[in-house]
Amino acid sequence: MASMPDHRKRNTFTSYVAPAPGDVSAIALEDEWCLPSDTRDVHLAKPRLLNKELIVVSAPAYMYSAISTIDNILENGTTFGGKEAVFGLLTVTNFKLAFVPLQRDNPLCGLASTCYQEHLFLQRNDVTLNNIDHVIQCAEGGRAVNVLPGNAGRRKKRLDAQQKVLNHRIAALHVVCKNFRLFKFAFQLTKGGRDWGKLIAAALARFVYPKCHDLSFAYRYQEPYYPTISKPGVSMYASKNDWARELIRCGSNNWQVISSETIPILQQQRHSSKYTFPPHFVIPKACTVERFLDLSRAFCDSRAAFWVYGYGNASLVRLAELKPTAQQDTTVENVMLELVRACNERKMLHLLQLTDRLPNIHDVQKAYHKLRRLCAPESPSEFVLEDAKFLTLLEKTNWLFYVSLCLRYSCEAADTLRDGTTCVLQETNGRDLCCVISALTQIILDPLYRTIDGFQSLIQKEWIALEHPFQRRLGHIRPVADSNGPDEESPVFLLFLDCVWQLLQQYPDEFEFSQTYLVTLWDACFMPLFDTFQFDCNADRTKAVQDSHLVLRPVWDWSEQFSEKDKFFFSNPFYQRQRQEIPCRRSIAIPAGAIMLPGLAKTSAHRATFNPHNFIQQSSIPKDRYLEPQHRMSVLGIWEQCYYRWMPILEIKGGGFPQIDLFHRLLLSNINKLQRSLELQDFEDLPDVYYELTREPKPSLQTHITPELIDGVERRRKSLPPNPTGHKQQTPECAMNLMPEISSFFPFGVNGGETQQLNDILISSNEFLLEGSIMDRLSIS
């Protein structure tokens, strides 16, 4: 990976967006700032820049917390600053919005305490331009123009692709991010009367809302990519062989892989707007390519029946709806369904119509906006008002209702496949909610897709290879007055990640990845340096490489973004790699604050066994590792680590599930050390807490510890005499010292523990998780 120097000589910035007359594209720092007394080194404060990253404008500003008194300051006209704010340098580049704090002792700047997850491209108070949803301008003085609903008299106006910068002086800016983060910046006039807020707003208006995709910073950042993955475990589904291997793994012999590059008519349409076929797709073997292409013209986006997964003789198929002009004659659709039936010995198939059963992309977008506003209030009064009736407001967002529907129909599709019936998922274009239901169905049925590599391969297959329109759904471009613009924005992928998180909560020992991994994956959608979530289709990606020399970087190479200690928290300490004797997995509920030991959460249920003659022998998918999740709203929870992590007022120090997670990692770390000591007969590295609990003398190198001695630790601990006060025997202080104290939003919140201590626990426990030794034996014994 290319080095990233902390400071670079700032060149004269030439905007690749045509500047408007009179606009200022680069502002030099001046001595006329109104600076606090403890920030005399302001000229030394510069954001960390990447190669080809250039500064558009820099301005002095105060940063306030998400819930702060800045609104009262604007209304009452009092002085900016105080204990609620931190002074620093606010910079807009062609890649990000960066704030460099200068008051190092202020807890708001995040420097007094350490933020554990450290991004290699972004600092704590940086946000990519792709991640900014909209900006709210707060004017001071003058007449309120187009104020936001519910903010009459506050002179607030939304700045987006269709709006312009306010004519009045901008006293503050509220930057609302797509990952629920809210920045608040306030500005003061300098001695020369320069309006810093207006300069920042003008730069954001120009760069946050690009009108075409090639204005993204990824097209300028052309550093060579050197893969750091030693053994690629992720199937990219970028070749015909990847799909062929999946067919063999699933035992689906009645299907064939088609490559667009081998079909002349598709090669001619490859760079035209009519080209909608993915590079490789799977169709019924009984159908010729010419006939399939002819039938596909009647379907939206030419998305006829595409095979995505096989479970025994049954198949999971994605199908778009007929075009409006062809809906009166369903003959083509019936012919296509008959071709699908022929792949399963002409048995009856199950057509799951998703358009009428699931929300559309506009409903998902509305629910997302309501949820974001609920989880990221802008003022203390708004927070108190919402907190009093939070559950009612949460229900009105409909977000959990949509999550419940997705889980419900995924379970229905999974049950259909287990019964040996082919399931066809039909949606308007077959590229939105089809991706959600299809991917969830495979996670429920196939343990491979609950591993990190398998889950990433699943996303590559269902979302990338079959071309979910990430560019439009995530709002990477913002055309002005265009039907394909903001109206098509919808966080369908976030809805999918939330569904996966619900499954992870119900089956904590079935998934190799953790909720921290899922949150990081959501943030990675707005990192334009990686192409995985930046395009609508592979044709656009190929065109960018050929015409603009875009350097492709898969987001799955996490070493490009994080250090090893940050990647350790992607793994789940509850995960058990082998579970051969459990016929199925029912969801389990973990009481709040409870500690669950891996291997003790096993549940079993008697299900109807499958006739082995109904399955193709080549299939290597286990038929006894499926899940049975609950999908009722009463059992669903809100994803706190993802939605609340930017709300310090809700952060619990030393509490929450991350503290339980760390406790299990400490147990795994100690078990790892104990196993190695037994194998090497070297007991110098055993943790001292063992001997404190057992009150046994620490053995020398010649002493041998037997398994019976280890099994008796708990029994000897109970036999310890009570302390002189008569109370219950307490754990020795050394045992407590082994547990660093972290917050409920760790590793995204502020961490007050010792970094080295955390690193030791993570490294040791991660080695144990990779080996998968004692926990796997516990699950089988």
PDB file of C-alpha atoms in Angstrom, residues 296-529:
ATOM      1  CA  SER A 296     -35.663 -11.765 -21.899  1.00  0.00           C
ATOM      2  CA  ARG A 297     -36.684  -8.750 -24.018  1.00  0.00           C
ATOM      3  CA  ALA A 298     -40.140  -8.879 -22.446  1.00  0.00           C
ATOM      4  CA  PHE A 299     -38.794  -8.448 -18.893  1.00  0.00           C
ATOM      5  CA  CYS A 300     -37.681  -5.282 -17.137  1.00  0.00           C
ATOM      6  CA  ASP A 301     -33.949  -4.667 -17.576  1.00  0.00           C
ATOM      7  CA  SER A 302     -33.916  -7.918 -19.614  1.00  0.00           C
ATOM      8  CA  ARG A 303     -33.680  -9.781 -16.310  1.00  0.00           C
ATOM      9  CA  ALA A 304     -35.143 -13.163 -17.145  1.00  0.00           C
ATOM     10  CA  ALA A 305     -34.739 -16.212 -14.880  1.00  0.00           C
ATOM     11  CA  PHE A 306     -31.215 -16.201 -13.366  1.00  0.00           C
ATOM     12  CA  TRP A 307     -30.093 -19.121 -11.199  1.00  0.00           C
ATOM     13  CA  VAL A 308     -28.324 -18.051  -7.992  1.00  0.00           C
ATOM     14  CA  TYR A 309     -28.315 -21.061  -5.654  1.00  0.00           C
ATOM     15  CA  GLY A 310     -29.138 -24.758  -5.464  1.00  0.00           C
ATOM     16  CA  TYR A 311     -30.248 -26.824  -2.483  1.00  0.00           C
ATOM     17  CA  GLY A 312     -30.548 -30.452  -3.472  1.00  0.00           C
ATOM     18  CA  ASN A 313     -32.762 -30.682  -6.559  1.00  0.00           C
ATOM     19  CA  ALA A 314     -34.396 -27.350  -5.775  1.00  0.00           C
ATOM     20  CA  SER A 315     -33.079 -24.036  -7.093  1.00  0.00           C
ATOM     21  CA  LEU A 316     -33.302 -20.409  -6.078  1.00  0.00           C
ATOM     22  CA  VAL A 317     -34.053 -18.206  -9.085  1.00  0.00           C
ATOM     23  CA  ARG A 318     -34.325 -14.445  -9.538  1.00  0.00           C
ATOM     24  CA  LEU A 319     -36.802 -13.082 -12.086  1.00  0.00           C
ATOM     25  CA  ALA A 320     -37.890  -9.568 -13.049  1.00  0.00           C
ATOM     26  CA  GLU A 321     -41.451  -8.619 -13.913  1.00  0.00           C
ATOM     27  CA  LEU A 322     -42.764  -8.157 -17.408  1.00  0.00           C
ATOM     28  CA  LYS A 323     -42.434  -4.727 -18.962  1.00  0.00           C
ATOM     29  CA  PRO A 324     -45.606  -2.601 -18.781  1.00  0.00           C
ATOM     30  CA  THR A 325     -46.145  -3.025 -22.515  1.00  0.00           C
ATOM     31  CA  ALA A 326     -46.055  -6.823 -22.227  1.00  0.00           C
ATOM     32  CA  GLN A 327     -48.033  -7.339 -19.020  1.00  0.00           C
ATOM     33  CA  GLN A 328     -51.290  -8.029 -20.836  1.00  0.00           C
ATOM     34  CA  ASP A 329     -49.831 -11.185 -22.369  1.00  0.00           C
ATOM     35  CA  THR A 330     -48.238 -13.492 -19.796  1.00  0.00           C
ATOM     36  CA  THR A 331     -47.276 -16.154 -22.309  1.00  0.00           C
ATOM     37  CA  VAL A 332     -43.583 -15.242 -22.196  1.00  0.00           C
ATOM     38  CA  GLU A 333     -43.538 -15.398 -18.405  1.00  0.00           C
ATOM     39  CA  ASN A 334     -45.235 -18.799 -18.400  1.00  0.00           C
ATOM     40  CA  VAL A 335     -42.729 -20.127 -20.941  1.00  0.00           C
ATOM     41  CA  MET A 336     -39.845 -18.916 -18.790  1.00  0.00           C
ATOM     42  CA  LEU A 337     -41.305 -20.528 -15.667  1.00  0.00           C
ATOM     43  CA  GLU A 338     -41.761 -23.810 -17.554  1.00  0.00           C
ATOM     44  CA  LEU A 339     -38.070 -23.741 -18.466  1.00  0.00           C
ATOM     45  CA  VAL A 340     -37.253 -23.322 -14.780  1.00  0.00           C
ATOM     46  CA  ARG A 341     -39.574 -26.221 -13.872  1.00  0.00           C
ATOM     47  CA  ALA A 342     -37.749 -28.449 -16.349  1.00  0.00           C
ATOM     48  CA  CYS A 343     -34.598 -28.068 -14.245  1.00  0.00           C
ATOM     49  CA  ASN A 344     -36.355 -29.710 -11.290  1.00  0.00           C
ATOM     50  CA  GLU A 345     -38.013 -32.677 -12.997  1.00  0.00           C
ATOM     51  CA  ARG A 346     -41.030 -30.477 -13.825  1.00  0.00           C
ATOM     52  CA  LYS A 347     -42.158 -30.332 -10.216  1.00  0.00           C
ATOM     53  CA  MET A 348     -44.357 -27.490  -9.097  1.00  0.00           C
ATOM     54  CA  LEU A 349     -42.388 -24.377  -8.252  1.00  0.00           C
ATOM     55  CA  HIS A 350     -43.091 -21.645  -5.734  1.00  0.00           C
ATOM     56  CA  LEU A 351     -43.374 -18.116  -7.182  1.00  0.00           C
ATOM     57  CA  LEU A 352     -42.678 -15.582  -4.446  1.00  0.00           C
ATOM     58  CA  GLN A 353     -43.958 -12.216  -5.669  1.00  0.00           C
ATOM     59  CA  LEU A 354     -41.929  -9.619  -3.765  1.00  0.00           C
ATOM     60  CA  THR A 355     -43.263  -6.420  -5.325  1.00  0.00           C
ATOM     61  CA  ASP A 356     -46.627  -6.667  -3.558  1.00  0.00           C
ATOM     62  CA  ARG A 357     -45.266  -8.138  -0.324  1.00  0.00           C
ATOM     63  CA  LEU A 358     -42.236  -5.975   0.389  1.00  0.00           C
ATOM     64  CA  PRO A 359     -41.753  -2.204   0.461  1.00  0.00           C
ATOM     65  CA  ASN A 360     -40.481  -0.437  -2.626  1.00  0.00           C
ATOM     66  CA  ILE A 361     -37.259   1.553  -2.673  1.00  0.00           C
ATOM     67  CA  HIS A 362     -39.102   4.794  -1.861  1.00  0.00           C
ATOM     68  CA  ASP A 363     -40.657   3.268   1.251  1.00  0.00           C
ATOM     69  CA  VAL A 364     -37.228   2.058   2.394  1.00  0.00           C
ATOM     70  CA  GLN A 365     -35.796   5.530   1.854  1.00  0.00           C
ATOM     71  CA  LYS A 366     -38.554   7.183   3.908  1.00  0.00           C
ATOM     72  CA  ALA A 367     -38.098   4.699   6.728  1.00  0.00           C
ATOM     73  CA  TYR A 368     -34.337   5.273   6.660  1.00  0.00           C
ATOM     74  CA  HIS A 369     -34.750   9.052   6.947  1.00  0.00           C
ATOM     75  CA  LYS A 370     -37.149   8.692   9.868  1.00  0.00           C
ATOM     76  CA  LEU A 371     -34.822   6.254  11.608  1.00  0.00           C
ATOM     77  CA  ARG A 372     -31.798   8.496  11.098  1.00  0.00           C
ATOM     78  CA  ARG A 373     -33.617  11.508  12.483  1.00  0.00           C
ATOM     79  CA  LEU A 374     -34.752   9.458  15.486  1.00  0.00           C
ATOM     80  CA  CYS A 375     -31.279   8.096  16.216  1.00  0.00           C
ATOM     81  CA  ALA A 376     -29.452  11.377  15.555  1.00  0.00           C
ATOM     82  CA  PRO A 377     -31.447  14.246  17.119  1.00  0.00           C
ATOM     83  CA  GLU A 378     -30.061  17.707  16.537  1.00  0.00           C
ATOM     84  CA  SER A 379     -30.687  19.321  19.928  1.00  0.00           C
ATOM     85  CA  PRO A 380     -31.060  18.401  23.614  1.00  0.00           C
ATOM     86  CA  SER A 381     -34.730  19.353  23.581  1.00  0.00           C
ATOM     87  CA  GLU A 382     -35.378  17.144  20.572  1.00  0.00           C
ATOM     88  CA  PHE A 383     -33.541  14.276  22.242  1.00  0.00           C
ATOM     89  CA  VAL A 384     -35.602  14.564  25.443  1.00  0.00           C
ATOM     90  CA  LEU A 385     -38.844  14.769  23.496  1.00  0.00           C
ATOM     91  CA  GLU A 386     -38.049  11.693  21.424  1.00  0.00           C
ATOM     92  CA  ASP A 387     -36.695   9.737  24.383  1.00  0.00           C
ATOM     93  CA  ALA A 388     -40.023  10.014  26.203  1.00  0.00           C
ATOM     94  CA  LYS A 389     -41.840   8.142  23.425  1.00  0.00           C
ATOM     95  CA  PHE A 390     -38.973   6.405  21.677  1.00  0.00           C
ATOM     96  CA  LEU A 391     -40.615   3.035  21.091  1.00  0.00           C
ATOM     97  CA  THR A 392     -43.676   4.646  19.549  1.00  0.00           C
ATOM     98  CA  LEU A 393     -41.549   6.774  17.241  1.00  0.00           C
ATOM     99  CA  LEU A 394     -39.400   3.770  16.358  1.00  0.00           C
ATOM    100  CA  GLU A 395     -42.467   1.816  15.322  1.00  0.00           C
ATOM    101  CA  LYS A 396     -43.672   4.721  13.170  1.00  0.00           C
ATOM    102  CA  THR A 397     -40.451   4.693  11.170  1.00  0.00           C
ATOM    103  CA  ASN A 398     -41.467   1.238   9.788  1.00  0.00           C
ATOM    104  CA  TRP A 399     -37.780   0.256   9.632  1.00  0.00           C
ATOM    105  CA  LEU A 400     -38.076  -2.767  11.915  1.00  0.00           C
ATOM    106  CA  PHE A 401     -41.323  -3.698  10.166  1.00  0.00           C
ATOM    107  CA  TYR A 402     -39.465  -3.880   6.856  1.00  0.00           C
ATOM    108  CA  VAL A 403     -36.689  -5.889   8.504  1.00  0.00           C
ATOM    109  CA  SER A 404     -39.315  -8.275   9.836  1.00  0.00           C
ATOM    110  CA  LEU A 405     -40.851  -8.687   6.370  1.00  0.00           C
ATOM    111  CA  CYS A 406     -37.479  -9.444   4.791  1.00  0.00           C
ATOM    112  CA  LEU A 407     -36.718 -12.109   7.396  1.00  0.00           C
ATOM    113  CA  ARG A 408     -40.206 -13.576   7.047  1.00  0.00           C
ATOM    114  CA  TYR A 409     -40.060 -14.096   3.296  1.00  0.00           C
ATOM    115  CA  SER A 410     -36.460 -15.273   3.470  1.00  0.00           C
ATOM    116  CA  CYS A 411     -37.600 -17.997   5.868  1.00  0.00           C
ATOM    117  CA  GLU A 412     -40.430 -18.836   3.496  1.00  0.00           C
ATOM    118  CA  ALA A 413     -38.005 -19.189   0.590  1.00  0.00           C
ATOM    119  CA  ALA A 414     -35.654 -21.306   2.721  1.00  0.00           C
ATOM    120  CA  ASP A 415     -38.488 -23.611   3.819  1.00  0.00           C
ATOM    121  CA  THR A 416     -39.514 -24.015   0.174  1.00  0.00           C
ATOM    122  CA  LEU A 417     -36.024 -25.099  -0.850  1.00  0.00           C
ATOM    123  CA  ARG A 418     -35.739 -27.503   2.091  1.00  0.00           C
ATOM    124  CA  ASP A 419     -38.963 -29.152   0.929  1.00  0.00           C
ATOM    125  CA  GLY A 420     -37.346 -29.797  -2.454  1.00  0.00           C
ATOM    126  CA  THR A 421     -39.351 -27.129  -4.320  1.00  0.00           C
ATOM    127  CA  THR A 422     -37.751 -24.552  -6.578  1.00  0.00           C
ATOM    128  CA  CYS A 423     -38.390 -20.973  -5.430  1.00  0.00           C
ATOM    129  CA  VAL A 424     -38.583 -18.069  -7.907  1.00  0.00           C
ATOM    130  CA  LEU A 425     -38.153 -14.579  -6.464  1.00  0.00           C
ATOM    131  CA  GLN A 426     -39.903 -12.024  -8.655  1.00  0.00           C
ATOM    132  CA  GLU A 427     -39.462  -8.272  -8.344  1.00  0.00           C
ATOM    133  CA  THR A 428     -39.905  -5.299 -10.663  1.00  0.00           C
ATOM    134  CA  ASN A 429     -36.319  -5.238 -11.911  1.00  0.00           C
ATOM    135  CA  GLY A 430     -34.893  -8.174  -9.944  1.00  0.00           C
ATOM    136  CA  ARG A 431     -32.010  -6.064  -8.629  1.00  0.00           C
ATOM    137  CA  ASP A 432     -33.159  -4.563  -5.295  1.00  0.00           C
ATOM    138  CA  LEU A 433     -35.235  -6.479  -2.752  1.00  0.00           C
ATOM    139  CA  CYS A 434     -34.468  -9.654  -4.704  1.00  0.00           C
ATOM    140  CA  CYS A 435     -30.863  -9.247  -3.563  1.00  0.00           C
ATOM    141  CA  VAL A 436     -31.973  -8.983   0.074  1.00  0.00           C
ATOM    142  CA  ILE A 437     -34.250 -12.039   0.108  1.00  0.00           C
ATOM    143  CA  SER A 438     -31.939 -14.191  -2.004  1.00  0.00           C
ATOM    144  CA  ALA A 439     -28.856 -13.452   0.112  1.00  0.00           C
ATOM    145  CA  LEU A 440     -30.708 -13.956   3.419  1.00  0.00           C
ATOM    146  CA  THR A 441     -32.131 -17.261   2.193  1.00  0.00           C
ATOM    147  CA  GLN A 442     -28.646 -18.566   1.447  1.00  0.00           C
ATOM    148  CA  ILE A 443     -27.339 -17.407   4.828  1.00  0.00           C
ATOM    149  CA  ILE A 444     -30.166 -19.293   6.542  1.00  0.00           C
ATOM    150  CA  LEU A 445     -29.461 -22.495   4.589  1.00  0.00           C
ATOM    151  CA  ASP A 446     -25.725 -22.555   4.009  1.00  0.00           C
ATOM    152  CA  PRO A 447     -23.098 -22.317   6.794  1.00  0.00           C
ATOM    153  CA  LEU A 448     -20.473 -21.316   4.207  1.00  0.00           C
ATOM    154  CA  TYR A 449     -22.089 -17.903   3.885  1.00  0.00           C
ATOM    155  CA  ARG A 450     -21.849 -17.326   7.632  1.00  0.00           C
ATOM    156  CA  THR A 451     -18.057 -17.220   7.441  1.00  0.00           C
ATOM    157  CA  ILE A 452     -16.221 -14.007   6.599  1.00  0.00           C
ATOM    158  CA  ASP A 453     -14.948 -15.175   3.213  1.00  0.00           C
ATOM    159  CA  GLY A 454     -18.237 -16.857   2.384  1.00  0.00           C
ATOM    160  CA  PHE A 455     -20.251 -13.778   3.322  1.00  0.00           C
ATOM    161  CA  GLN A 456     -18.047 -11.599   1.153  1.00  0.00           C
ATOM    162  CA  SER A 457     -18.416 -14.080  -1.714  1.00  0.00           C
ATOM    163  CA  LEU A 458     -22.193 -13.954  -1.255  1.00  0.00           C
ATOM    164  CA  ILE A 459     -22.189 -10.164  -1.570  1.00  0.00           C
ATOM    165  CA  GLN A 460     -20.032 -10.414  -4.666  1.00  0.00           C
ATOM    166  CA  LYS A 461     -22.478 -12.880  -6.221  1.00  0.00           C
ATOM    167  CA  GLU A 462     -25.841 -11.406  -5.254  1.00  0.00           C
ATOM    168  CA  TRP A 463     -25.030  -7.693  -5.175  1.00  0.00           C
ATOM    169  CA  ILE A 464     -21.969  -7.014  -7.345  1.00  0.00           C
ATOM    170  CA  ALA A 465     -21.981  -9.677 -10.092  1.00  0.00           C
ATOM    171  CA  LEU A 466     -25.758  -9.482 -10.600  1.00  0.00           C
ATOM    172  CA  GLU A 467     -25.499  -5.692 -10.520  1.00  0.00           C
ATOM    173  CA  HIS A 468     -27.403  -4.005  -7.736  1.00  0.00           C
ATOM    174  CA  PRO A 469     -27.384  -0.280  -8.675  1.00  0.00           C
ATOM    175  CA  PHE A 470     -25.172   0.946  -5.829  1.00  0.00           C
ATOM    176  CA  GLN A 471     -24.343   4.216  -7.565  1.00  0.00           C
ATOM    177  CA  ARG A 472     -27.975   5.320  -7.655  1.00  0.00           C
ATOM    178  CA  ARG A 473     -29.180   3.701  -4.440  1.00  0.00           C
ATOM    179  CA  LEU A 474     -26.385   5.156  -2.283  1.00  0.00           C
ATOM    180  CA  GLY A 475     -26.467   8.565  -3.979  1.00  0.00           C
ATOM    181  CA  HIS A 476     -22.884   8.640  -5.242  1.00  0.00           C
ATOM    182  CA  ILE A 477     -24.021  11.057  -7.958  1.00  0.00           C
ATOM    183  CA  ARG A 478     -26.655  13.788  -7.634  1.00  0.00           C
ATOM    184  CA  PRO A 479     -27.985  14.872 -11.029  1.00  0.00           C
ATOM    185  CA  VAL A 480     -30.079  18.027 -10.992  1.00  0.00           C
ATOM    186  CA  ALA A 481     -33.726  17.583 -12.003  1.00  0.00           C
ATOM    187  CA  ASP A 482     -33.246  14.071 -13.353  1.00  0.00           C
ATOM    188  CA  SER A 483     -35.554  11.088 -12.944  1.00  0.00           C
ATOM    189  CA  ASN A 484     -32.550   8.873 -12.219  1.00  0.00           C
ATOM    190  CA  GLY A 485     -31.295  11.180  -9.489  1.00  0.00           C
ATOM    191  CA  PRO A 486     -32.120  11.464  -5.789  1.00  0.00           C
ATOM    192  CA  ASP A 487     -35.558   9.882  -6.277  1.00  0.00           C
ATOM    193  CA  GLU A 488     -33.807   6.541  -6.777  1.00  0.00           C
ATOM    194  CA  GLU A 489     -31.739   6.746  -3.602  1.00  0.00           C
ATOM    195  CA  SER A 490     -32.544   3.976  -1.166  1.00  0.00           C
ATOM    196  CA  PRO A 491     -30.305   2.197   1.390  1.00  0.00           C
ATOM    197  CA  VAL A 492     -31.399  -1.303   0.388  1.00  0.00           C
ATOM    198  CA  PHE A 493     -27.973  -2.657   1.306  1.00  0.00           C
ATOM    199  CA  LEU A 494     -28.221  -1.211   4.823  1.00  0.00           C
ATOM    200  CA  LEU A 495     -31.580  -2.950   5.191  1.00  0.00           C
ATOM    201  CA  PHE A 496     -29.849  -6.206   4.287  1.00  0.00           C
ATOM    202  CA  LEU A 497     -27.033  -5.618   6.799  1.00  0.00           C
ATOM    203  CA  ASP A 498     -29.574  -4.911   9.519  1.00  0.00           C
ATOM    204  CA  CYS A 499     -31.309  -8.219   8.730  1.00  0.00           C
ATOM    205  CA  VAL A 500     -27.967 -10.031   8.991  1.00  0.00           C
ATOM    206  CA  TRP A 501     -27.342  -8.327  12.337  1.00  0.00           C
ATOM    207  CA  GLN A 502     -30.702  -9.629  13.600  1.00  0.00           C
ATOM    208  CA  LEU A 503     -29.625 -13.161  12.629  1.00  0.00           C
ATOM    209  CA  LEU A 504     -26.308 -12.618  14.384  1.00  0.00           C
ATOM    210  CA  GLN A 505     -28.128 -11.635  17.563  1.00  0.00           C
ATOM    211  CA  GLN A 506     -30.262 -14.778  17.464  1.00  0.00           C
ATOM    212  CA  TYR A 507     -27.376 -17.114  16.547  1.00  0.00           C
ATOM    213  CA  PRO A 508     -24.221 -15.639  18.115  1.00  0.00           C
ATOM    214  CA  ASP A 509     -22.212 -18.852  17.650  1.00  0.00           C
ATOM    215  CA  GLU A 510     -23.144 -19.452  13.996  1.00  0.00           C
ATOM    216  CA  PHE A 511     -21.382 -16.473  12.417  1.00  0.00           C
ATOM    217  CA  GLU A 512     -17.647 -16.042  12.028  1.00  0.00           C
ATOM    218  CA  PHE A 513     -17.951 -12.260  11.671  1.00  0.00           C
ATOM    219  CA  SER A 514     -19.018  -9.790  14.342  1.00  0.00           C
ATOM    220  CA  GLN A 515     -21.339  -6.809  14.371  1.00  0.00           C
ATOM    221  CA  THR A 516     -18.261  -4.570  14.191  1.00  0.00           C
ATOM    222  CA  TYR A 517     -17.516  -6.112  10.807  1.00  0.00           C
ATOM    223  CA  LEU A 518     -21.040  -5.318   9.595  1.00  0.00           C
ATOM    224  CA  VAL A 519     -20.788  -1.696  10.758  1.00  0.00           C
ATOM    225  CA  THR A 520     -17.413  -1.324   9.056  1.00  0.00           C
ATOM    226  CA  LEU A 521     -18.876  -2.795   5.881  1.00  0.00           C
ATOM    227  CA  TRP A 522     -21.623  -0.166   5.883  1.00  0.00           C
ATOM    228  CA  ASP A 523     -19.025   2.615   6.232  1.00  0.00           C
ATOM    229  CA  ALA A 524     -16.982   1.091   3.403  1.00  0.00           C
ATOM    230  CA  CYS A 525     -19.864   1.773   1.004  1.00  0.00           C
ATOM    231  CA  PHE A 526     -18.911   5.458   1.119  1.00  0.00           C
ATOM    232  CA  MET A 527     -15.170   5.028   0.619  1.00  0.00           C
ATOM    233  CA  PRO A 528     -14.735   5.945  -3.080  1.00  0.00           C
ATOM    234  CA  LEU A 529     -11.194   4.565  -3.255  1.00  0.00           C
TER     235      LEU A 529
END
